[in-house]
PDB file of C-alpha atoms in Angstrom:
ATOM      1  CA  MET A  91     -21.649  11.629   4.551  1.00 34.00           C
ATOM      2  CA  GLY A  92     -18.917  13.084   2.314  1.00 41.00           C
ATOM      3  CA  LYS A  93     -16.631  11.428  -0.154  1.00 46.00           C
ATOM      4  CA  GLY A  94     -13.915   9.419   1.583  1.00 48.00           C
ATOM      5  CA  LYS A  95     -15.758   9.453   4.876  1.00 46.00           C
ATOM      6  CA  SER A  96     -17.835   6.913   6.735  1.00 45.00           C
ATOM      7  CA  ASN A  97     -20.283   7.862   9.433  1.00 44.00           C
ATOM      8  CA  ASP A  98     -19.660   5.409  12.263  1.00 43.00           C
ATOM      9  CA  ALA A  99     -21.800   6.038  15.356  1.00 44.00           C
ATOM     10  CA  GLY A 100     -21.902   9.739  14.535  1.00 39.00           C
ATOM     11  CA  ASN A 101     -18.126  10.082  14.164  1.00 39.00           C
ATOM     12  CA  ASP A 102     -16.570  10.838  10.814  1.00 39.00           C
ATOM     13  CA  VAL A 103     -13.725   8.414  10.182  1.00 44.00           C
ATOM     14  CA  ARG A 104     -11.344   8.930   7.273  1.00 43.00           C
ATOM     15  CA  THR A 105     -11.264   5.996   4.916  1.00 48.00           C
ATOM     16  CA  GLY A 106      -8.223   6.984   2.842  1.00 57.00           C
ATOM     17  CA  CYS A 107      -4.705   5.938   3.834  1.00 62.00           C
ATOM     18  CA  LYS A 108      -2.958   9.209   3.062  1.00 71.00           C
ATOM     19  CA  ASP A 109      -1.265   9.441   6.440  1.00 78.00           C
ATOM     20  CA  PRO A 110       2.133   7.680   6.130  1.00 84.00           C
ATOM     21  CA  THR A 111       1.542   5.714   9.340  1.00 86.00           C
ATOM     22  CA  GLU A 112      -1.861   4.468   8.131  1.00 86.00           C
ATOM     23  CA  LEU A 113      -0.418   3.597   4.725  1.00 88.00           C
ATOM     24  CA  LYS A 114       2.442   1.649   6.299  1.00 90.00           C
ATOM     25  CA  THR A 115      -0.028  -0.221   8.518  1.00 90.00           C
ATOM     26  CA  PHE A 116      -2.173  -1.083   5.480  1.00 92.00           C
ATOM     27  CA  CYS A 117       0.902  -2.340   3.610  1.00 91.00           C
ATOM     28  CA  ASP A 118       2.207  -4.307   6.620  1.00 93.00           C
ATOM     29  CA  LEU A 119      -1.137  -6.058   7.149  1.00 93.00           C
ATOM     30  CA  CYS A 120      -1.426  -6.925   3.451  1.00 93.00           C
ATOM     31  CA  THR A 121       2.201  -8.060   3.304  1.00 92.00           C
ATOM     32  CA  ALA A 122       1.627 -10.455   6.202  1.00 93.00           C
ATOM     33  CA  GLN A 123      -1.256 -12.052   4.278  1.00 93.00           C
ATOM     34  CA  VAL A 124       0.788 -12.316   1.059  1.00 91.00           C
ATOM     35  CA  LEU A 125       3.783 -13.835   2.856  1.00 92.00           C
ATOM     36  CA  ASP A 126       1.433 -16.406   4.416  1.00 91.00           C
ATOM     37  CA  GLY A 127       0.451 -17.476   0.892  1.00 89.00           C
ATOM     38  CA  LYS A 128      -3.055 -16.061   1.117  1.00 87.00           C
ATOM     39  CA  ARG A 129      -3.091 -14.471  -2.316  1.00 85.00           C
ATOM     40  CA  SER A 130      -5.005 -15.678  -5.343  1.00 81.00           C
ATOM     41  CA  GLY A 131      -3.491 -14.326  -8.525  1.00 82.00           C
ATOM     42  CA  GLY A 132      -2.682 -10.665  -8.022  1.00 82.00           C
ATOM     43  CA  TYR A 133      -5.101 -10.004  -5.166  1.00 90.00           C
ATOM     44  CA  LEU A 134      -5.888 -11.330  -1.698  1.00 91.00           C
ATOM     45  CA  ARG A 135      -8.694 -13.832  -1.293  1.00 92.00           C
ATOM     46  CA  LYS A 136     -11.950 -12.446   0.134  1.00 92.00           C
ATOM     47  CA  GLU A 137     -11.387 -14.078   3.527  1.00 93.00           C
ATOM     48  CA  GLU A 138      -7.979 -12.423   3.852  1.00 93.00           C
ATOM     49  CA  VAL A 139      -9.368  -9.047   2.790  1.00 94.00           C
ATOM     50  CA  ASP A 140     -11.946  -9.460   5.555  1.00 95.00           C
ATOM     51  CA  VAL A 141      -9.140 -10.200   8.045  1.00 94.00           C
ATOM     52  CA  VAL A 142      -7.224  -7.052   7.077  1.00 94.00           C
ATOM     53  CA  ILE A 143     -10.390  -4.918   7.127  1.00 94.00           C
ATOM     54  CA  LYS A 144     -11.186  -6.274  10.609  1.00 95.00           C
ATOM     55  CA  GLN A 145      -7.647  -5.522  11.818  1.00 94.00           C
ATOM     56  CA  LEU A 146      -7.918  -1.986  10.451  1.00 92.00           C
ATOM     57  CA  GLY A 147     -11.330  -1.645  12.120  1.00 91.00           C
ATOM     58  CA  GLU A 148      -9.844  -2.656  15.474  1.00 92.00           C
ATOM     59  CA  MET A 149      -7.444   0.256  15.027  1.00 89.00           C
ATOM     60  CA  GLY A 150     -10.340   2.651  14.395  1.00 88.00           C
ATOM     61  CA  LYS A 151      -9.986   2.658  10.597  1.00 88.00           C
ATOM     62  CA  VAL A 152     -13.248   1.982   8.736  1.00 87.00           C
ATOM     63  CA  VAL A 153     -12.598   0.573   5.244  1.00 90.00           C
ATOM     64  CA  THR A 154     -15.015  -0.993   2.759  1.00 93.00           C
ATOM     65  CA  HIS A 155     -14.120  -3.776   0.327  1.00 93.00           C
ATOM     66  CA  MET A 156     -14.244  -1.301  -2.575  1.00 94.00           C
ATOM     67  CA  GLN A 157     -11.892   1.122  -0.796  1.00 92.00           C
ATOM     68  CA  PHE A 158      -9.538  -1.752   0.012  1.00 93.00           C
ATOM     69  CA  LYS A 159      -9.473  -2.899  -3.616  1.00 92.00           C
ATOM     70  CA  THR A 160      -8.964   0.648  -4.896  1.00 92.00           C
ATOM     71  CA  LYS A 161      -6.029   1.207  -2.514  1.00 92.00           C
ATOM     72  CA  TRP A 162      -4.537  -2.201  -3.402  1.00 92.00           C
ATOM     73  CA  ASP A 163      -4.756  -1.456  -7.144  1.00 92.00           C
ATOM     74  CA  HIS A 164      -3.309   2.038  -6.719  1.00 92.00           C
ATOM     75  CA  LEU A 165      -0.364   0.790  -4.669  1.00 91.00           C
ATOM     76  CA  ARG A 166       0.247  -2.089  -7.082  1.00 91.00           C
ATOM     77  CA  LYS A 167       0.434   0.364  -9.987  1.00 92.00           C
ATOM     78  CA  GLN A 168       2.891   2.542  -8.044  1.00 90.00           C
ATOM     79  CA  TRP A 169       4.996  -0.508  -7.151  1.00 87.00           C
ATOM     80  CA  LYS A 170       5.202  -1.568 -10.794  1.00 88.00           C
ATOM     81  CA  SER A 171       6.401   1.916 -11.759  1.00 85.00           C
ATOM     82  CA  TRP A 172       8.935   1.939  -8.920  1.00 81.00           C
ATOM     83  CA  LYS A 173      10.221  -1.507  -9.854  1.00 81.00           C
ATOM     84  CA  GLU A 174      10.516  -0.563 -13.525  1.00 81.00           C
ATOM     85  CA  VAL A 175      12.713   2.430 -12.699  1.00 77.00           C
ATOM     86  CA  PHE A 176      15.116   0.325 -10.679  1.00 74.00           C
ATOM     87  CA  GLU A 177      15.211  -2.492 -13.241  1.00 71.00           C
ATOM     88  CA  HIS A 178      15.909  -0.228 -16.219  1.00 73.00           C
ATOM     89  CA  GLU A 179      17.955   2.600 -14.725  1.00 64.00           C
ATOM     90  CA  THR A 180      21.574   1.960 -13.832  1.00 66.00           C
ATOM     91  CA  GLY A 181      23.288   3.735 -11.010  1.00 69.00           C
ATOM     92  CA  LEU A 182      20.168   3.919  -8.824  1.00 80.00           C
ATOM     93  CA  GLY A 183      19.830   2.463  -5.378  1.00 80.00           C
ATOM     94  CA  TYR A 184      17.491   2.758  -2.433  1.00 80.00           C
ATOM     95  CA  ASP A 185      18.324   3.005   1.249  1.00 82.00           C
ATOM     96  CA  PRO A 186      15.367   1.499   3.170  1.00 80.00           C
ATOM     97  CA  VAL A 187      16.643   2.926   6.470  1.00 87.00           C
ATOM     98  CA  THR A 188      16.594   6.549   5.328  1.00 88.00           C
ATOM     99  CA  GLY A 189      13.965   6.069   2.606  1.00 82.00           C
ATOM    100  CA  LYS A 190      16.141   7.929   0.116  1.00 85.00           C
ATOM    101  CA  ILE A 191      17.108   7.141  -3.444  1.00 83.00           C
ATOM    102  CA  GLU A 192      20.826   6.810  -3.957  1.00 84.00           C
ATOM    103  CA  ALA A 193      22.380   7.878  -7.239  1.00 84.00           C
ATOM    104  CA  THR A 194      25.680   9.158  -8.512  1.00 82.00           C
ATOM    105  CA  ASP A 195      26.177  12.861  -9.192  1.00 84.00           C
ATOM    106  CA  GLU A 196      26.429  12.021 -12.895  1.00 83.00           C
ATOM    107  CA  TRP A 197      23.001  10.401 -12.845  1.00 80.00           C
ATOM    108  CA  TRP A 198      21.376  13.458 -11.239  1.00 81.00           C
ATOM    109  CA  THR A 199      22.877  15.765 -13.890  1.00 80.00           C
TER     110      THR A 199
END
């Protein structure tokens, strides 16, 4: 069994969420739990983590609690950096439809 892999009934199943579709699914499932008020402090409660892990498992994605927590922490750090840029930089915008950052020509130069 290699790093980032889980041997499930003889099949290697990736545990990372590097694929954009898998990452979006992970974020959507976690967001649903947060919006339902199922967060304690800065992290989901254990029961809600179990729910998300089960939902991922039903989709063929095997994830452990440690992998879930690592991904959560990594994405939270990235979100804080993203948020900081948009709070402190003027002239920046984001188009969620295209997924592109919008900025004036002056800003880019």
